[in-house]
GROMACS .gro file of C-alpha atoms in nm:
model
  426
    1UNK     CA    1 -13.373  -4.582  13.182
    2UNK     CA    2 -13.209  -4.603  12.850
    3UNK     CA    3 -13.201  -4.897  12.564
    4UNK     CA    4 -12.884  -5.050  12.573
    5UNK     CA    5 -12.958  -5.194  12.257
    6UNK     CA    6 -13.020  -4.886  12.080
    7UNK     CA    7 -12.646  -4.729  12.250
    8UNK     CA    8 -12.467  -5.027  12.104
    9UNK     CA    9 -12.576  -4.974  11.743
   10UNK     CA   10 -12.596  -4.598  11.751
   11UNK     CA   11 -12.344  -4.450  12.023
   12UNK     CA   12 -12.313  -4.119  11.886
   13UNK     CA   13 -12.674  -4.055  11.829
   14UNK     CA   14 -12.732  -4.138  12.209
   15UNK     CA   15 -12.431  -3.892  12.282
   16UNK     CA   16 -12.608  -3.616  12.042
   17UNK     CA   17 -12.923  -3.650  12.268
   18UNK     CA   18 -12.696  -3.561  12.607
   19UNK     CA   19 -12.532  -3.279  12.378
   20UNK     CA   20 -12.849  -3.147  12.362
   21UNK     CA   21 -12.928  -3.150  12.711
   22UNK     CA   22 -12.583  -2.996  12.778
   23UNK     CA   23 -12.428  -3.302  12.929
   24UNK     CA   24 -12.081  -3.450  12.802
   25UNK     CA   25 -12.076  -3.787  12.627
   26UNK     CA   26 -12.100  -4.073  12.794
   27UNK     CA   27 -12.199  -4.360  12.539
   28UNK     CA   28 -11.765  -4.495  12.537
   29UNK     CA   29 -11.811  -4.539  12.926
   30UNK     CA   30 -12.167  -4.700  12.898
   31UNK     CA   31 -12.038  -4.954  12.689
   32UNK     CA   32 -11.701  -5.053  12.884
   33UNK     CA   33 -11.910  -5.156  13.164
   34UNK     CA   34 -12.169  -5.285  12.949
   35UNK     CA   35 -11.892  -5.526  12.749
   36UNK     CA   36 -11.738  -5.591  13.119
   37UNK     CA   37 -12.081  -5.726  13.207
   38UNK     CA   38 -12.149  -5.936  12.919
   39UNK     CA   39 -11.781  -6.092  12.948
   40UNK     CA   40 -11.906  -6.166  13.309
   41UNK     CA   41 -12.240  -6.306  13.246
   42UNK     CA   42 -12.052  -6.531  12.977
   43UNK     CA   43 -11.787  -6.627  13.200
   44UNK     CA   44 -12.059  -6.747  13.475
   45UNK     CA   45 -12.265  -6.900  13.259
   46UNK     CA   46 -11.957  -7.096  13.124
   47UNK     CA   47 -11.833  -7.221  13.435
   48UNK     CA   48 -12.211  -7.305  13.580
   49UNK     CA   49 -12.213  -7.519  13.235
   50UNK     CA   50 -11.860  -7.664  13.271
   51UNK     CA   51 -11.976  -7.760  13.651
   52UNK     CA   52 -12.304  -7.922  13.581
   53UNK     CA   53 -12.156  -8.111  13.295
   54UNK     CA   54 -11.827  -8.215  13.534
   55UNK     CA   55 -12.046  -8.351  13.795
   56UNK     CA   56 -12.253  -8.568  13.524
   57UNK     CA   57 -11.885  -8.734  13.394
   58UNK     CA   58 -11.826  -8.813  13.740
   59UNK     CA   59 -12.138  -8.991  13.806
   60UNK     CA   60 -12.068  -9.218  13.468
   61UNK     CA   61 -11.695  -9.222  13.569
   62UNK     CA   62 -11.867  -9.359  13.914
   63UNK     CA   63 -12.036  -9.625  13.776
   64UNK     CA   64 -11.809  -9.767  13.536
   65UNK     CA   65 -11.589  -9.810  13.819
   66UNK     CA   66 -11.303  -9.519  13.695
   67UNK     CA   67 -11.127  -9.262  13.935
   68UNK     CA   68 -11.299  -8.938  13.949
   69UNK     CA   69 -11.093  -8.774  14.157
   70UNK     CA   70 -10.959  -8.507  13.920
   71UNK     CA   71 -11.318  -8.404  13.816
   72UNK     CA   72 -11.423  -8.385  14.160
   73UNK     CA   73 -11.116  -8.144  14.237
   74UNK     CA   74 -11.203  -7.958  13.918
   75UNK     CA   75 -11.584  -7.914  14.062
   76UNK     CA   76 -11.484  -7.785  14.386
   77UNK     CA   77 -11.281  -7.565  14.215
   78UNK     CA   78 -11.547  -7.445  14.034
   79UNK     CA   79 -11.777  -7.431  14.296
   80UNK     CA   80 -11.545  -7.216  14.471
   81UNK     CA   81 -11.501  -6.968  14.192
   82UNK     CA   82 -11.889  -6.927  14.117
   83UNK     CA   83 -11.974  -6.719  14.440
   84UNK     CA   84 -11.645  -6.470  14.314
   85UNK     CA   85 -11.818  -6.471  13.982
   86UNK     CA   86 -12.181  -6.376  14.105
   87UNK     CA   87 -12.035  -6.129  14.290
   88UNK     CA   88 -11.846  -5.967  14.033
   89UNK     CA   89 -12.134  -6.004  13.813
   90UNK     CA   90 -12.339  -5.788  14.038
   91UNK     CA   91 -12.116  -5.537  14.094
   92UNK     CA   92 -12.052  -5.443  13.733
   93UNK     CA   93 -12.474  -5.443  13.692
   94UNK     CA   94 -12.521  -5.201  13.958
   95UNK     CA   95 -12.248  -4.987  13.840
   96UNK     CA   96 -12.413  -4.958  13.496
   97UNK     CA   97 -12.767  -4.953  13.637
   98UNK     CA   98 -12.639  -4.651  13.870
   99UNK     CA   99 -12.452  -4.482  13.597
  100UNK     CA  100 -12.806  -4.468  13.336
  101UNK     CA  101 -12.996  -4.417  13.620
  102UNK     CA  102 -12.881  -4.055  13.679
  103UNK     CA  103 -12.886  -3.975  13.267
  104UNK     CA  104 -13.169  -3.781  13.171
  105UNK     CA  105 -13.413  -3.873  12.889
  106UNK     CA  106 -13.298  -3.769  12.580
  107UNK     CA  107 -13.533  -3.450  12.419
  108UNK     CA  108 -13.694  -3.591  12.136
  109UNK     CA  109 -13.612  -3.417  11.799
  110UNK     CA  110 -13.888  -3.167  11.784
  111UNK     CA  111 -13.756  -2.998  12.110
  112UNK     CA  112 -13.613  -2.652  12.093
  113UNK     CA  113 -13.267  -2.633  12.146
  114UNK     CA  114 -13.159  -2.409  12.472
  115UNK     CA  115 -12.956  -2.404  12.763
  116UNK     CA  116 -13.214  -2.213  13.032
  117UNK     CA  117 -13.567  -2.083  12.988
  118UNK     CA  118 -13.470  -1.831  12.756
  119UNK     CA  119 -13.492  -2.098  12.473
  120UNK     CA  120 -13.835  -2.234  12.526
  121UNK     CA  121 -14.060  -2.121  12.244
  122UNK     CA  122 -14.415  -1.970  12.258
  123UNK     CA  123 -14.694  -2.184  12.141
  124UNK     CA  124 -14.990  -1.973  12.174
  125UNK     CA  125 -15.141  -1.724  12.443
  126UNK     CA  126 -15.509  -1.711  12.561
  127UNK     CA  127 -15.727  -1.420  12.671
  128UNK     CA  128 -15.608  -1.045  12.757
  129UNK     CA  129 -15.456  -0.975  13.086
  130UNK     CA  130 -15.679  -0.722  13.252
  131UNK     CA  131 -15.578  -0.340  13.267
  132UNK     CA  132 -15.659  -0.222  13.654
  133UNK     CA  133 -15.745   0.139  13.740
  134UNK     CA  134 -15.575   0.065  14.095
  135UNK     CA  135 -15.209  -0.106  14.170
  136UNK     CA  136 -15.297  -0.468  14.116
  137UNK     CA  137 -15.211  -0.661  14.477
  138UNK     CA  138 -15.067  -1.017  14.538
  139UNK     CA  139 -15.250  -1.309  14.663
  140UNK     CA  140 -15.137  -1.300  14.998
  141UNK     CA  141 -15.160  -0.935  15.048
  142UNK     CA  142 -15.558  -1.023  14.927
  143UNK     CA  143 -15.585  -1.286  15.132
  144UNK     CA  144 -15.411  -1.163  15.464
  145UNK     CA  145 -15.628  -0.884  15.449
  146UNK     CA  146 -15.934  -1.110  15.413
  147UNK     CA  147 -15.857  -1.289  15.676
  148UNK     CA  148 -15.873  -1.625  15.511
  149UNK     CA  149 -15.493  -1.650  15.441
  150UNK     CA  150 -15.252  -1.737  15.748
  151UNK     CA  151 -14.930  -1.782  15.717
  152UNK     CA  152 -14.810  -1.665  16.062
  153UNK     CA  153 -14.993  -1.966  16.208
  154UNK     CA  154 -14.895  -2.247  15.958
  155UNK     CA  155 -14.487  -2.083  16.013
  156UNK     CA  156 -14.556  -2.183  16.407
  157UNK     CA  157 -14.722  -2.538  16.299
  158UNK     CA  158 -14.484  -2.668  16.077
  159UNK     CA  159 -14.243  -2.337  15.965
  160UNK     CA  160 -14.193  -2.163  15.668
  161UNK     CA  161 -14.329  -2.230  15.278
  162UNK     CA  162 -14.645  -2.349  15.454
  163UNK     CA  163 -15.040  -2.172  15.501
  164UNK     CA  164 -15.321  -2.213  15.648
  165UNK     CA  165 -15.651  -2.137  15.483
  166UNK     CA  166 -15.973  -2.040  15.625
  167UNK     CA  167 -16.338  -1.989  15.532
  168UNK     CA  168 -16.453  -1.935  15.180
  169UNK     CA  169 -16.115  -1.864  15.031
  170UNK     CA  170 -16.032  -2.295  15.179
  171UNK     CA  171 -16.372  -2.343  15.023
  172UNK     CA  172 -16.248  -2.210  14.694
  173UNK     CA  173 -15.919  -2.387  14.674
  174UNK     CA  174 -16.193  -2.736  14.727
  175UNK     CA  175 -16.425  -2.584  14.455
  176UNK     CA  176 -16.098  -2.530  14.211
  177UNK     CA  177 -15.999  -2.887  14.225
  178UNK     CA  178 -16.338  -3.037  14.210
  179UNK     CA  179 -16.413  -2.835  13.942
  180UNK     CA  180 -16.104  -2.948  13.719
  181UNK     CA  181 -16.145  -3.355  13.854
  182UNK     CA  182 -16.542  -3.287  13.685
  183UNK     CA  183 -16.358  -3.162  13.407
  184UNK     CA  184 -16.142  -3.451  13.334
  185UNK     CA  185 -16.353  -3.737  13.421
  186UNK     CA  186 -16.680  -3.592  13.210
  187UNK     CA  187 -16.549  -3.423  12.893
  188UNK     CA  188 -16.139  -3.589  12.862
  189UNK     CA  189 -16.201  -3.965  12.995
  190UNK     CA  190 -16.007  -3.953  13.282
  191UNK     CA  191 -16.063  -4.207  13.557
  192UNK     CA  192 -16.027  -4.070  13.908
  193UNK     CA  193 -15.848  -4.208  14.155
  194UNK     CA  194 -15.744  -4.201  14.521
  195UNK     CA  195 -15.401  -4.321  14.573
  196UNK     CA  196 -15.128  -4.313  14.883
  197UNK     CA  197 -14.951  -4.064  15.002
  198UNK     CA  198 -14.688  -4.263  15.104
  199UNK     CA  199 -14.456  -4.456  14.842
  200UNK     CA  200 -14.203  -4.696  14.843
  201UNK     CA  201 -13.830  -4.652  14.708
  202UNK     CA  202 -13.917  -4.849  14.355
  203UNK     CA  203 -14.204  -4.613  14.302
  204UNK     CA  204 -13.980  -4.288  14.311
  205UNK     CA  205 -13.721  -4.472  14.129
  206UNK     CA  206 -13.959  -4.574  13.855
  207UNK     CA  207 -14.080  -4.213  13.770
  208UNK     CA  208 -13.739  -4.045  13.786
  209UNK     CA  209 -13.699  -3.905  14.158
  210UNK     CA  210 -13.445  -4.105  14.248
  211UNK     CA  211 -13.187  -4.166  14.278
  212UNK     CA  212 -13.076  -3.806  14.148
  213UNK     CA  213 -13.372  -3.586  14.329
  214UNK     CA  214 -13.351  -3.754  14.684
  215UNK     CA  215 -13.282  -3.408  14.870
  216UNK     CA  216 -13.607  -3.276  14.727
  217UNK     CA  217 -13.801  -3.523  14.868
  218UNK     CA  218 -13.939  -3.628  15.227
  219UNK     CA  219 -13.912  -3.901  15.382
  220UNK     CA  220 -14.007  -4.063  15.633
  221UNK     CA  221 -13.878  -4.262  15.968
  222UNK     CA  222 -13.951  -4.563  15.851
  223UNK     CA  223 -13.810  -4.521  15.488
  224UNK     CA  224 -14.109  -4.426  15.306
  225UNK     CA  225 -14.163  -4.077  15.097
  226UNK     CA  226 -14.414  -3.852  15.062
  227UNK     CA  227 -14.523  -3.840  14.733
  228UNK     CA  228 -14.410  -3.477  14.514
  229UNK     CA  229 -14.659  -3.507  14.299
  230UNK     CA  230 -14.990  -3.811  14.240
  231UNK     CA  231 -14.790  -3.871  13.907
  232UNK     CA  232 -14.570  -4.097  14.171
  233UNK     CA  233 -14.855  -4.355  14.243
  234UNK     CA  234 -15.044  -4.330  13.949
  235UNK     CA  235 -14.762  -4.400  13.700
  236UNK     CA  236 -14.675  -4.686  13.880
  237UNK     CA  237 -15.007  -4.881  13.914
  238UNK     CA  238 -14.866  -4.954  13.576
  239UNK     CA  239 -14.530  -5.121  13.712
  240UNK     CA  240 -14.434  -5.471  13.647
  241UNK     CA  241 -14.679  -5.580  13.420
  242UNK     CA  242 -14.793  -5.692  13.115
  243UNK     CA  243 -15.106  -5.499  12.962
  244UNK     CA  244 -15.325  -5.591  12.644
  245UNK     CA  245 -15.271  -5.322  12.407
  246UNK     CA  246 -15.660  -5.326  12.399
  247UNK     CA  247 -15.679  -5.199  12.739
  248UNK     CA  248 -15.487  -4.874  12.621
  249UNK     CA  249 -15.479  -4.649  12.685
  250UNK     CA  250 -15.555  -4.560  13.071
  251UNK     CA  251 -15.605  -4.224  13.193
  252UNK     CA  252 -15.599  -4.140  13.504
  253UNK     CA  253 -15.634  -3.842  13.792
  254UNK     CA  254 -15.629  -3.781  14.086
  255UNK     CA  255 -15.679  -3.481  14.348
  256UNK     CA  256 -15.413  -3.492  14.604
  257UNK     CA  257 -15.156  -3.282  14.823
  258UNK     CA  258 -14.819  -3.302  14.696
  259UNK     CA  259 -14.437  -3.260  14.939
  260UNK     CA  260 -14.117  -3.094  14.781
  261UNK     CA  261 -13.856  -2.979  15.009
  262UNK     CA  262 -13.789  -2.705  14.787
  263UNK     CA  263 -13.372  -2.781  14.784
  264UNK     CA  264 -13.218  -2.483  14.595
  265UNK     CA  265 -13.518  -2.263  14.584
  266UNK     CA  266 -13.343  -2.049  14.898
  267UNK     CA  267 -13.450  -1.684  14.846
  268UNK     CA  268 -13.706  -1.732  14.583
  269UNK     CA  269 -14.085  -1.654  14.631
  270UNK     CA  270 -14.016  -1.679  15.011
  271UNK     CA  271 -14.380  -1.478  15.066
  272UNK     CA  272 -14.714  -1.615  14.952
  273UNK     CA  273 -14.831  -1.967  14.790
  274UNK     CA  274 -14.602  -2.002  14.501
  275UNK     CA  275 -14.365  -2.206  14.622
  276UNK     CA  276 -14.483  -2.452  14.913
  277UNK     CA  277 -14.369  -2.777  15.107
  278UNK     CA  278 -14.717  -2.836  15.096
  279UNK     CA  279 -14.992  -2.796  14.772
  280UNK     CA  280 -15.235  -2.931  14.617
  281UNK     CA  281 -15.283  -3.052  14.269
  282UNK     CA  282 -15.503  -3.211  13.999
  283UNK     CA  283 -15.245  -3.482  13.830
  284UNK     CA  284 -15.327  -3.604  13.514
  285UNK     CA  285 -15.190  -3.952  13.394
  286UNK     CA  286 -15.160  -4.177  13.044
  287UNK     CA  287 -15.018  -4.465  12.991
  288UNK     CA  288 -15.016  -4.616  12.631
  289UNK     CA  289 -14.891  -4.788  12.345
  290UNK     CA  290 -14.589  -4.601  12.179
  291UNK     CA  291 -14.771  -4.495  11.884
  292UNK     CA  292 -15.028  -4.283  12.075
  293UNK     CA  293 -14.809  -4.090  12.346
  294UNK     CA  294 -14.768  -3.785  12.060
  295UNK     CA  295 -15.132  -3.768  12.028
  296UNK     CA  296 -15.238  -3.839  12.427
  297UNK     CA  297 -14.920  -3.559  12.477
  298UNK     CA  298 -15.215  -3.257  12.337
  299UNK     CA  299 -15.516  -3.413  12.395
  300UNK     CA  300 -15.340  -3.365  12.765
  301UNK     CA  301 -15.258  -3.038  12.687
  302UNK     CA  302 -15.614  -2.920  12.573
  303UNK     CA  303 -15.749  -3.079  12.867
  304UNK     CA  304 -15.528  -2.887  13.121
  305UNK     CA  305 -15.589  -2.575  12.898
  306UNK     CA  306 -15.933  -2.610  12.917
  307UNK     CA  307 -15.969  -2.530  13.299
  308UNK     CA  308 -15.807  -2.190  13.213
  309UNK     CA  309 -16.009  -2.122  12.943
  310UNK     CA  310 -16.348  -2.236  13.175
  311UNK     CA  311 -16.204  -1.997  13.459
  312UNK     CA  312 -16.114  -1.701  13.199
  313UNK     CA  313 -15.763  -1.667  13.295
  314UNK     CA  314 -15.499  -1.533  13.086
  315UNK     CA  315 -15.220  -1.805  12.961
  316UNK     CA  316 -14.962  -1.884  12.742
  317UNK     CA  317 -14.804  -2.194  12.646
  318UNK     CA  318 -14.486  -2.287  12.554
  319UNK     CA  319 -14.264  -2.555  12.453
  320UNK     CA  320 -13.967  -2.581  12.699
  321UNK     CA  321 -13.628  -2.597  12.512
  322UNK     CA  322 -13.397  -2.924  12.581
  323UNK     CA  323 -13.213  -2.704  12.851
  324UNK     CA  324 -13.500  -2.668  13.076
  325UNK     CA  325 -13.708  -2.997  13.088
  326UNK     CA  326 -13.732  -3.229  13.373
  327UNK     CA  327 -13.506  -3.502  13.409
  328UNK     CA  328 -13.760  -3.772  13.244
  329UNK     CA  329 -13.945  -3.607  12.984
  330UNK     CA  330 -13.895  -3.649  12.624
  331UNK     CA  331 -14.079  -3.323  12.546
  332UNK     CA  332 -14.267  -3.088  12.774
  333UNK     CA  333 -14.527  -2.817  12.699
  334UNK     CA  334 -14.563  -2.550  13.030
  335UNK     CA  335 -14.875  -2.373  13.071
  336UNK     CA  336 -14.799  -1.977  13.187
  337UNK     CA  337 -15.077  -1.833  13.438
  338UNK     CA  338 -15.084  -1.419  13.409
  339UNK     CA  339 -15.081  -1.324  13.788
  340UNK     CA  340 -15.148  -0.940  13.762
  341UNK     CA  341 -15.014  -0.867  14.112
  342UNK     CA  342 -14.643  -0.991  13.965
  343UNK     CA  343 -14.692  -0.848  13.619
  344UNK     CA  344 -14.607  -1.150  13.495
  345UNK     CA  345 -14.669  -1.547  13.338
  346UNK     CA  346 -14.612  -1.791  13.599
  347UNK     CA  347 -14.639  -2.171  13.539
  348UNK     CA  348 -14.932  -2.330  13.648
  349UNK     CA  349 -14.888  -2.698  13.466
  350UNK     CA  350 -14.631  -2.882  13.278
  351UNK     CA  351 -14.725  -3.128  13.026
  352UNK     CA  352 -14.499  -3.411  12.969
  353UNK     CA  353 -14.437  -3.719  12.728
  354UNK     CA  354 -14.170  -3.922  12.890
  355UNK     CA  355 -14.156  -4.175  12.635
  356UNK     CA  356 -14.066  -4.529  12.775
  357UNK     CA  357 -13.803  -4.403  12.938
  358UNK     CA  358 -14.009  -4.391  13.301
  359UNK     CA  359 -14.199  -4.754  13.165
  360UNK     CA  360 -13.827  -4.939  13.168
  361UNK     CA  361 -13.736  -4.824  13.482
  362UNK     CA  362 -14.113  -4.967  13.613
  363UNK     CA  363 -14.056  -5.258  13.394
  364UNK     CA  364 -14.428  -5.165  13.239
  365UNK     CA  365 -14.542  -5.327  12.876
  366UNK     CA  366 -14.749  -5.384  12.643
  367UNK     CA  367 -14.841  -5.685  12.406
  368UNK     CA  368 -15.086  -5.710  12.147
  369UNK     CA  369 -15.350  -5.991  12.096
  370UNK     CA  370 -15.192  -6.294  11.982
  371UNK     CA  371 -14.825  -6.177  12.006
  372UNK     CA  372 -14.553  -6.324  12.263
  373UNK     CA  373 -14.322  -6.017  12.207
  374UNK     CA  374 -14.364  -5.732  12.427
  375UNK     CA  375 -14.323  -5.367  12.415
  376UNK     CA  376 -14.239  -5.085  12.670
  377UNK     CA  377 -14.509  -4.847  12.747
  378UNK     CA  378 -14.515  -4.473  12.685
  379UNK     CA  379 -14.598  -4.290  13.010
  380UNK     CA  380 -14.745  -3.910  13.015
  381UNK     CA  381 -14.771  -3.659  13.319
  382UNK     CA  382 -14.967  -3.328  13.362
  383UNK     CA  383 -15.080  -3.116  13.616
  384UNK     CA  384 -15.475  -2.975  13.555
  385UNK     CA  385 -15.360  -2.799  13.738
  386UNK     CA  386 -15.169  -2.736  14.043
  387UNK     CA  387 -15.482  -2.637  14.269
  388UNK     CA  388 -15.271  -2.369  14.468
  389UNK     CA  389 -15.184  -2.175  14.207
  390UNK     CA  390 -15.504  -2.171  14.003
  391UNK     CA  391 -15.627  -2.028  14.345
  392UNK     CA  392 -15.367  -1.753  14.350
  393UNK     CA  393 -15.445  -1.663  13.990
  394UNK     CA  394 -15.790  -1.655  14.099
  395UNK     CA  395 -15.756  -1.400  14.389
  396UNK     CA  396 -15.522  -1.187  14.167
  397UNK     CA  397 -15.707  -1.143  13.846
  398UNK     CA  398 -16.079  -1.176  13.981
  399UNK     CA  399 -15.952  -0.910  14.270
  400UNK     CA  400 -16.175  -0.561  14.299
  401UNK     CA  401 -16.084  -0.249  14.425
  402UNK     CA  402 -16.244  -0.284  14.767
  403UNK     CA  403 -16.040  -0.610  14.857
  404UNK     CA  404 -16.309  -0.821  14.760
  405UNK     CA  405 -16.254  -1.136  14.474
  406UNK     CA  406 -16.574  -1.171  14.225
  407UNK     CA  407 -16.578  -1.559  14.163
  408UNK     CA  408 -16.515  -1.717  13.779
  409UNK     CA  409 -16.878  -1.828  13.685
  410UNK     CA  410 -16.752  -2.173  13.672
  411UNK     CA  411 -16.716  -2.172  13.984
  412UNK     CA  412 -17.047  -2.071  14.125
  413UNK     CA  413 -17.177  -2.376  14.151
  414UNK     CA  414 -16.916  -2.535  14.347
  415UNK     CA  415 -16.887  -2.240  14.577
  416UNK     CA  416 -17.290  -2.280  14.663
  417UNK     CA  417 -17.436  -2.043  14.461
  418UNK     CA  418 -17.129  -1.783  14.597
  419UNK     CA  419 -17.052  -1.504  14.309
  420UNK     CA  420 -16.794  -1.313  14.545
  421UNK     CA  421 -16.535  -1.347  14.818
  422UNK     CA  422 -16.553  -1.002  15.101
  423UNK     CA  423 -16.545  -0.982  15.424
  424UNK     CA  424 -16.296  -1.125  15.720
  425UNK     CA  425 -16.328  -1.466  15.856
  426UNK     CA  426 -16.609  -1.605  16.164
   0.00000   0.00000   0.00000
């Protein structure tokens, strides 16, 4: 959510920020409904205070024996008006709590200006992408002809965007993500977690989903949704309270599978693992004081870097441009994957400070020792990584001519001593 305070004193700054973002001002209509409120909240607090003090003059007219019949009129009266009031009052606070709540965070001022992709900016690449003597294949053209990638079989379980993995290529895809979970928890101070699948509306709300991402979500019968990403969960074990600015900051992750519905996506990577209802991914979480979200924001970075760099994949990195963030990030670094059998980057992570702007929707703060006043929190997301498409990137740049897949060294251990994928399934 935004700071109404900071709108008030600076209304074209917050209207620069939506420029930016390529969305029309909208401070002028934010306030109307904001001074509509306040005249409101006045108003009822007024006529509560005119009540209560009524009813006390009627008591002392009481007992000095004097006719109270006009104040008693004038406190029904009032009484009557109050529920109209409250109502009112409501109204005009969901209409402005609806109205920020679909406003993006505003880029902070380091962010590249640009309307698409086109206008992120390169940060750095890693590694050389691999020259093949052969034509390079995809992942699923690997897999199928493995025999450890299904997708005919998941498409009559549950339909399309969905696989089913077999033998020691489903043993990899465990390997990846206990690899990178080791990873974070040993050498980046990451606490791991196991968290629900399952969330409640005020969870999705708090990190951003809703209310303007409900169609690419799940949910279920009963009202709950299946969580798009761990970020979801572990954001929120932050929510509604008060932490010691000692305790900062927390890091956490957590190995889980993830649910997008994929809305608007029709037509694109329709073959393969790219683009899934179901995946899994390594989330990485931090939530701290606002002075350290910059720093936490690479240390983040390095960290989801860092599995690349173990598994020897190529990458770049690069800052996405205010066009092309997500909808609560402040600034957002995306991590590029080569995948030889596309000839091409593809993102594997995005790295994202959000600011407060996720903390005051979770009402989340911070206070330090000996100090009543309170701050919002700073909240940080990353993937490290998403565990399907490390997998992919696996198969395609660790491929060999004869269909087989030699294993990073990293990996070895994890895969039981296994240096190389070959053969069809038992």
């Amino acid at each position: 959510m935004h700071d109404l305070s900071l709108i008030r004193s600076a209304p074209e700054a917050f209207d620069a920020g939506l420029a930016r973002r390529g969305l029309p001002p909208r401070s002028q209509e934010i306030l109307e409904l904001d001074a509509h409120r306040r005249a409101l909240i006045l108003e009822t607090e007024q006529t509560q205070a005119r009540r209560n003090e009524a009813s006390k003059e009627i008591g002392l007219k009481k007992r000095q024996g004097e006719n109270a019949d006009a104040l008693m009129a004038e406190v029904a009266r009032l009484k009557d008006v109050l529920p109209d009031l409250e109502i009112r009052l409501k109204a005009a606070e969901e209409g402005l709590d609806q109205l920020l709540a679909t406003l993006p965070n505003l880029p902070a001022d380091d962010v590249p200006a640009g309307s698409d992709e086109s206008g992120n900016v390169e940060r750095h690449r890693f590694g050389v992408p691999r020259k093949f003597n052969y034509a390079a294949k995809q992942h699923f053209d690997l897999g199928e002809a493995l025999g450890m990638m299904d997708f005919e079989a998941a498409a009559r379980l549950s339909g399309s965007r969905f696989v089913v993995l077999r033998n020691q290529i489903a043993r990899l895809e465990r390997a990846l993500a206990n690899f990178m979970l080791d990873l974070h928890t040993t050498e980046f101070g990451f606490t791991e977690m196991s968290v629900p699948y399952l969330v409640r509306d005020s969870a999705v709300y708090g990190t951003g989903q809703l209310p303007k991402f409900e169609e690419d979500l799940f949910r279920t019968t009963r009202g709950d949704w299946l969580i798009p990403t761990s970020e979801v969960p572990l954001t929120n074990l932050a929510a509604d309270q008060i932490w010691a600015e000692e305790e900062l900051p927390l890091r956490f992750t957590a190995h889980t599978p993830c649910f997008r519905s994929e809305a608007g996506s029709a037509g694109r990577d329709t073959r393969g693992m790219i683009r899934l209802h179901q995946f899994s991914k390594v989330e990485m979480v931090v939530v701290c004081a606002p002075e350290e979200s910059d720093r936490e924001h690479e240390r983040m970075l390095t960290a989801a870097q860092t599995v690349l760099e173990r598994l020897e994949l190529p990458y770049r990195t690069v800052t996405l441009c205010t066009g092309d963030m997500g909808f609560a990030a402040r600034k957002t670094y995306d991590i590029e994957v080569w995948l030889p059998g596309q000839e091409a980057y593809r993102e594997i992570s995005s790295v994202s400070n959000c600011g407060d702007f996720q903390a005051r929707r979770m009402k989340a703060r911070c206070r330090k020792a000996g100090e009543k006043h309170t701050r919002f929190l700073h909240t940080l997301n990353g993937s490290g990584l998403a565990v399907g498409r490390a997998l992919v990137a696996v198969l395609e740049n660790y491929q060999r001519e004869d269909g087989s897949i030699a294993l990073p060294s990293v990996l070895h251990p994890y895969m039981g001593g296994l240096t190389k994928i070959e053969g069809a399934a038992a």
